[in-house]
Amino acid sequence: MDKELPKIDLPEDWLAGTDINKELLGLYTNFPVRLKCEVFVLCIEGTVEATLNLNKIQVYPHSLVTLPPGSIFQVNSIEGELKIYILGFSSQYIEENQHSHFLLDTMYHTLGKPVCSLNEKGVQIAESYFKLMIDLYENLPDKAKKEVAFNLYSDIHKGISLLYQSISNERANLSKSEMICRNFGQLVIQHYQNNRNVSWYAEKLSISHAHLCTIVKQITGHTCVEIIASMVIMDAKSQLKSTNLSIQEISDSLNFANMSFFGKYFKRNVGMSPLEYRNKG
């Protein structure tokens, strides 16, 4: 089923806007879609109930939502008049510009908690930022938009990470399962290049393999193997598109036994060989 899901991407490196209404979101109430792009959403008015990676989420006014690439998304209901800002980056831009470290850090902090409630001051700052992004998007010439993309991408990800870190400092508010899931995510970010064995992560966390798998699936909607693979593949895609390293060198950097194993792993997760991916338009 997963491979057959309709996929959503952006036609440009990045875009920002407010033209999200009930009619547009209503298109996604009848079936799930997979996001190839990455999208940040600021909700000022209206309420949206949706399913993200098999988990139900509630988006209320003053909510900031992070939708990473690869997410499976479906709208369940919409209430009230919507006022929503969006800022998004295309899959092609992310893959071709060595941004994996920014994305992985944000994915760790938002793991299992894609919706963040902002206080009044936070909303004012976020709305001002999104308005600035819209102004840049609508008024900069295409060449300039491409040139500022890197800084925009790093800035929004750093801001999201800092926001979640400040919230996560109140660790007493996190359940034991959430803490285990967060710690798993951090370990994956630190060690995915060298270790893809779920049992290794379970041992590091001092819990059983089965318990770790159950917790991560419940909180994130993804399996441990999927989360590890997403990190590995994201890194591999970035290297294939943005460097001149040979496939053997990329395989070595990700600690595969040989290039054949790397090729099979990549094709199983992406649907094409590393070379085909590098050469595709």
Tab-separated table of C-alpha atoms in Angstrom:
chain	number	residue	atom	x	y	z
A	1	MET	CA	0.000	0.000	0.000
A	2	ASP	CA	2.754	2.407	1.017
A	3	LYS	CA	4.375	2.523	-2.418
A	4	GLU	CA	0.987	3.215	-4.010
A	5	LEU	CA	0.159	6.272	-1.887
A	6	PRO	CA	-0.186	9.548	-3.809
A	7	LYS	CA	2.896	11.667	-3.219
A	8	ILE	CA	3.057	15.426	-2.654
A	9	ASP	CA	6.097	17.522	-3.491
A	10	LEU	CA	6.856	21.167	-4.230
A	11	PRO	CA	7.666	22.491	-7.722
A	12	GLU	CA	10.308	24.928	-6.410
A	13	ASP	CA	13.235	24.733	-3.976
A	14	TRP	CA	11.089	26.437	-1.348
A	15	LEU	CA	7.850	28.333	-1.022
A	16	ALA	CA	5.911	30.242	1.609
A	17	GLY	CA	2.267	31.284	1.683
A	18	THR	CA	-1.078	31.527	3.457
A	19	ASP	CA	-3.367	30.189	0.727
A	20	ILE	CA	-4.382	27.078	2.669
A	21	ASN	CA	-8.166	26.874	3.026
A	22	LYS	CA	-10.846	24.315	3.837
A	23	GLU	CA	-11.353	23.461	0.171
A	24	LEU	CA	-7.667	22.684	-0.357
A	25	LEU	CA	-7.225	20.686	2.845
A	26	GLY	CA	-10.523	18.954	2.108
A	27	LEU	CA	-8.851	17.244	-0.844
A	28	TYR	CA	-6.898	15.128	1.631
A	29	THR	CA	-9.827	13.899	3.734
A	30	ASN	CA	-10.647	10.864	1.616
A	31	PHE	CA	-7.242	9.213	1.351
A	32	PRO	CA	-3.751	9.424	2.862
A	33	VAL	CA	-0.846	10.974	0.977
A	34	ARG	CA	2.907	10.743	1.432
A	35	LEU	CA	4.876	13.960	1.697
A	36	LYS	CA	8.068	13.973	-0.338
A	37	CYS	CA	8.710	17.586	0.679
A	38	GLU	CA	9.188	19.019	4.158
A	39	VAL	CA	6.554	21.459	5.430
A	40	PHE	CA	6.269	23.733	8.462
A	41	VAL	CA	2.777	24.949	9.368
A	42	LEU	CA	1.754	27.795	11.688
A	43	CYS	CA	-1.930	27.710	12.637
A	44	ILE	CA	-3.370	31.045	13.775
A	45	GLU	CA	-7.095	30.284	13.465
A	46	GLY	CA	-9.182	27.147	12.991
A	47	THR	CA	-8.753	23.550	14.146
A	48	VAL	CA	-7.606	20.578	12.103
A	49	GLU	CA	-7.678	16.948	13.198
A	50	ALA	CA	-5.403	14.794	11.087
A	51	THR	CA	-3.567	11.497	11.047
A	52	LEU	CA	0.206	11.657	10.755
A	53	ASN	CA	2.105	8.382	10.438
A	54	LEU	CA	-0.869	6.461	11.847
A	55	ASN	CA	-1.148	8.754	14.903
A	56	LYS	CA	-3.977	11.265	15.353
A	57	ILE	CA	-2.905	14.879	15.872
A	58	GLN	CA	-4.880	17.983	16.804
A	59	VAL	CA	-3.798	21.312	15.340
A	60	TYR	CA	-5.250	24.210	17.304
A	61	PRO	CA	-4.718	27.974	17.013
A	62	HIS	CA	-1.179	28.945	18.074
A	63	SER	CA	0.229	25.569	16.972
A	64	LEU	CA	3.424	25.030	15.012
A	65	VAL	CA	3.522	21.757	13.070
A	66	THR	CA	6.560	20.029	11.561
A	67	LEU	CA	5.857	17.597	8.709
A	68	PRO	CA	9.100	15.860	7.698
A	69	PRO	CA	9.620	14.262	4.281
A	70	GLY	CA	8.292	10.715	4.121
A	71	SER	CA	5.345	11.448	6.420
A	72	ILE	CA	1.985	9.825	5.658
A	73	PHE	CA	-0.693	12.461	6.142
A	74	GLN	CA	-4.500	12.533	6.059
A	75	VAL	CA	-6.980	15.200	7.181
A	76	ASN	CA	-9.859	13.868	9.303
A	77	SER	CA	-11.835	17.035	10.081
A	78	ILE	CA	-11.639	20.832	9.861
A	79	GLU	CA	-13.458	23.278	12.146
A	80	GLY	CA	-13.740	27.054	11.945
A	81	GLU	CA	-12.230	29.477	9.487
A	82	LEU	CA	-8.605	28.657	8.813
A	83	LYS	CA	-5.679	31.034	8.965
A	84	ILE	CA	-2.579	28.975	8.279
A	85	TYR	CA	0.939	29.888	7.196
A	86	ILE	CA	3.190	27.377	5.467
A	87	LEU	CA	6.881	27.191	4.634
A	88	GLY	CA	8.096	24.206	2.637
A	89	PHE	CA	11.195	22.780	0.963
A	90	SER	CA	11.099	20.363	-1.982
A	91	SER	CA	12.531	16.851	-1.824
A	92	GLN	CA	14.901	17.650	-4.661
A	93	TYR	CA	16.303	20.671	-2.826
A	94	ILE	CA	16.805	18.710	0.412
A	95	GLU	CA	18.465	15.784	-1.354
A	96	GLU	CA	20.808	17.871	-3.490
A	97	ASN	CA	22.107	20.307	-0.904
A	98	GLN	CA	23.680	18.294	1.937
A	99	HIS	CA	21.100	19.314	4.517
A	100	SER	CA	20.768	15.916	6.193
A	101	HIS	CA	22.322	17.086	9.507
A	102	PHE	CA	19.774	19.919	9.848
A	103	LEU	CA	16.890	17.616	8.997
A	104	LEU	CA	18.022	14.773	11.258
A	105	ASP	CA	18.365	17.100	14.241
A	106	THR	CA	14.859	18.458	13.706
A	107	MET	CA	13.448	14.964	13.187
A	108	TYR	CA	14.960	13.910	16.515
A	109	HIS	CA	13.434	16.807	18.432
A	110	THR	CA	9.979	16.452	16.839
A	111	LEU	CA	9.909	12.651	16.974
A	112	GLY	CA	6.441	11.643	18.141
A	113	LYS	CA	5.525	15.307	18.830
A	114	PRO	CA	4.992	17.078	15.493
A	115	VAL	CA	2.643	19.692	17.014
A	116	CYS	CA	4.079	22.348	19.322
A	117	SER	CA	1.867	24.845	21.179
A	118	LEU	CA	3.250	28.388	21.283
A	119	ASN	CA	2.644	31.065	23.884
A	120	GLU	CA	1.433	34.531	22.892
A	121	LYS	CA	4.934	35.917	22.370
A	122	GLY	CA	5.996	32.827	20.473
A	123	VAL	CA	3.049	33.195	18.112
A	124	GLN	CA	3.925	36.845	17.432
A	125	ILE	CA	7.534	35.949	16.623
A	126	ALA	CA	6.545	32.975	14.460
A	127	GLU	CA	3.894	34.927	12.550
A	128	SER	CA	6.354	37.757	11.874
A	129	TYR	CA	8.880	35.226	10.598
A	130	PHE	CA	6.392	33.517	8.278
A	131	LYS	CA	5.213	36.900	6.962
A	132	LEU	CA	8.828	37.782	6.177
A	133	MET	CA	9.294	34.470	4.355
A	134	ILE	CA	6.158	35.129	2.289
A	135	ASP	CA	7.389	38.621	1.451
A	136	LEU	CA	10.740	37.213	0.298
A	137	TYR	CA	9.067	34.448	-1.694
A	138	GLU	CA	6.703	36.814	-3.484
A	139	ASN	CA	9.217	39.579	-4.233
A	140	LEU	CA	12.662	38.066	-4.731
A	141	PRO	CA	13.684	37.150	-8.283
A	142	ASP	CA	14.129	33.414	-8.903
A	143	LYS	CA	17.930	33.567	-8.782
A	144	ALA	CA	17.916	35.339	-5.428
A	145	LYS	CA	15.370	32.868	-4.037
A	146	LYS	CA	17.741	30.031	-4.858
A	147	GLU	CA	20.661	31.883	-3.283
A	148	VAL	CA	18.923	32.485	0.059
A	149	ALA	CA	17.496	28.958	0.312
A	150	PHE	CA	20.415	27.524	2.289
A	151	ASN	CA	20.234	30.145	5.038
A	152	LEU	CA	16.445	29.896	5.234
A	153	TYR	CA	16.667	26.132	5.566
A	154	SER	CA	19.300	26.207	8.297
A	155	ASP	CA	17.550	29.042	10.183
A	156	ILE	CA	14.112	27.407	10.356
A	157	HIS	CA	15.589	24.074	11.432
A	158	LYS	CA	17.771	25.661	14.088
A	159	GLY	CA	14.784	27.624	15.370
A	160	ILE	CA	12.595	24.501	15.551
A	161	SER	CA	15.336	22.546	17.326
A	162	LEU	CA	15.869	25.317	19.906
A	163	LEU	CA	12.123	25.586	20.480
A	164	TYR	CA	11.754	21.861	21.128
A	165	GLN	CA	14.883	21.777	23.279
A	166	SER	CA	13.451	24.490	25.539
A	167	ILE	CA	10.243	22.511	25.880
A	168	SER	CA	12.084	19.224	26.386
A	169	ASN	CA	14.049	20.718	29.280
A	170	GLU	CA	10.880	20.143	31.288
A	171	ARG	CA	11.708	16.451	31.187
A	172	ALA	CA	9.338	15.608	34.047
A	173	ASN	CA	6.445	16.219	31.649
A	174	LEU	CA	7.617	13.452	29.317
A	175	SER	CA	6.393	9.924	29.900
A	176	LYS	CA	8.899	7.102	30.248
A	177	SER	CA	7.939	5.827	26.808
A	178	GLU	CA	8.447	9.262	25.258
A	179	MET	CA	11.866	9.516	26.875
A	180	ILE	CA	12.861	6.109	25.513
A	181	CYS	CA	11.674	7.136	22.050
A	182	ARG	CA	13.571	10.437	22.195
A	183	ASN	CA	16.719	8.691	23.393
A	184	PHE	CA	16.387	6.138	20.605
A	185	GLY	CA	16.103	8.956	18.066
A	186	GLN	CA	19.208	10.644	19.442
A	187	LEU	CA	21.175	7.387	19.327
A	188	VAL	CA	20.109	6.781	15.734
A	189	ILE	CA	21.285	10.245	14.704
A	190	GLN	CA	24.638	9.608	16.369
A	191	HIS	CA	25.190	6.039	15.142
A	192	TYR	CA	23.159	5.317	11.987
A	193	GLN	CA	26.305	5.530	9.859
A	194	ASN	CA	27.836	2.637	11.776
A	195	ASN	CA	24.971	0.604	13.163
A	196	ARG	CA	21.624	-0.462	11.688
A	197	ASN	CA	20.939	-3.256	14.176
A	198	VAL	CA	17.859	-2.542	16.320
A	199	SER	CA	19.103	-4.917	19.049
A	200	TRP	CA	22.218	-2.773	19.451
A	201	TYR	CA	20.059	0.297	20.179
A	202	ALA	CA	17.866	-1.677	22.587
A	203	GLU	CA	20.962	-2.816	24.486
A	204	LYS	CA	22.234	0.766	24.709
A	205	LEU	CA	18.867	1.791	26.174
A	206	SER	CA	18.839	-1.209	28.549
A	207	ILE	CA	15.501	-2.524	27.314
A	208	SER	CA	14.461	-5.512	25.239
A	209	HIS	CA	14.325	-5.443	21.454
A	210	ALA	CA	10.578	-6.146	21.502
A	211	HIS	CA	9.848	-3.402	24.057
A	212	LEU	CA	11.779	-0.790	22.074
A	213	CYS	CA	9.991	-1.740	18.854
A	214	THR	CA	6.585	-1.528	20.529
A	215	ILE	CA	7.234	1.884	22.106
A	216	VAL	CA	8.680	3.469	18.962
A	217	LYS	CA	5.816	2.182	16.801
A	218	GLN	CA	3.189	3.447	19.253
A	219	ILE	CA	4.675	6.929	19.559
A	220	THR	CA	5.919	7.609	16.020
A	221	GLY	CA	3.854	5.330	13.783
A	222	HIS	CA	7.135	4.049	12.310
A	223	THR	CA	9.148	0.928	13.098
A	224	CYS	CA	12.693	1.161	14.445
A	225	VAL	CA	13.980	-0.288	11.188
A	226	GLU	CA	12.122	2.381	9.180
A	227	ILE	CA	13.545	5.199	11.299
A	228	ILE	CA	17.106	3.906	10.993
A	229	ALA	CA	16.653	3.324	7.255
A	230	SER	CA	15.252	6.833	6.744
A	231	MET	CA	18.441	8.307	8.233
A	232	VAL	CA	20.722	6.067	6.177
A	233	ILE	CA	18.840	6.675	2.927
A	234	MET	CA	18.612	10.428	3.523
A	235	ASP	CA	22.381	10.568	3.972
A	236	ALA	CA	22.983	8.355	0.939
A	237	LYS	CA	20.667	10.440	-1.270
A	238	SER	CA	22.370	13.638	-0.182
A	239	GLN	CA	25.828	12.257	-0.982
A	240	LEU	CA	24.692	10.866	-4.341
A	241	LYS	CA	23.205	14.172	-5.465
A	242	SER	CA	25.506	16.742	-3.894
A	243	THR	CA	28.983	15.165	-4.004
A	244	ASN	CA	31.274	13.554	-6.555
A	245	LEU	CA	32.085	10.653	-4.255
A	246	SER	CA	31.976	7.244	-5.898
A	247	ILE	CA	29.234	4.829	-4.894
A	248	GLN	CA	31.922	2.679	-3.275
A	249	GLU	CA	33.050	5.652	-1.160
A	250	ILE	CA	29.473	6.416	-0.141
A	251	SER	CA	28.963	2.756	0.736
A	252	ASP	CA	32.104	2.849	2.894
A	253	SER	CA	31.028	6.082	4.615
A	254	LEU	CA	27.816	4.349	5.714
A	255	ASN	CA	29.696	1.251	6.878
A	256	PHE	CA	28.226	-1.293	4.460
A	257	ALA	CA	30.220	-4.502	4.100
A	258	ASN	CA	30.511	-3.937	0.365
A	259	MET	CA	28.956	-1.993	-2.485
A	260	SER	CA	26.626	-4.870	-3.359
A	261	PHE	CA	25.000	-4.811	0.093
A	262	PHE	CA	24.666	-1.033	-0.127
A	263	GLY	CA	23.060	-1.282	-3.569
A	264	LYS	CA	20.506	-3.870	-2.412
A	265	TYR	CA	19.681	-1.870	0.741
A	266	PHE	CA	19.249	1.341	-1.252
A	267	LYS	CA	17.101	-0.292	-3.933
A	268	ARG	CA	14.879	-1.980	-1.348
A	269	ASN	CA	14.132	1.399	0.264
A	270	VAL	CA	14.141	3.703	-2.775
A	271	GLY	CA	13.033	1.457	-5.631
A	272	MET	CA	16.105	2.049	-7.801
A	273	SER	CA	19.853	1.541	-7.619
A	274	PRO	CA	22.200	4.242	-6.274
A	275	LEU	CA	23.508	4.862	-9.791
A	276	GLU	CA	19.984	5.173	-11.225
A	277	TYR	CA	19.118	7.629	-8.482
A	278	ARG	CA	22.249	9.698	-9.109
A	279	ASN	CA	21.556	9.889	-12.841
A	280	LYS	CA	17.827	10.583	-12.712
A	281	GLY	CA	16.696	14.088	-13.569
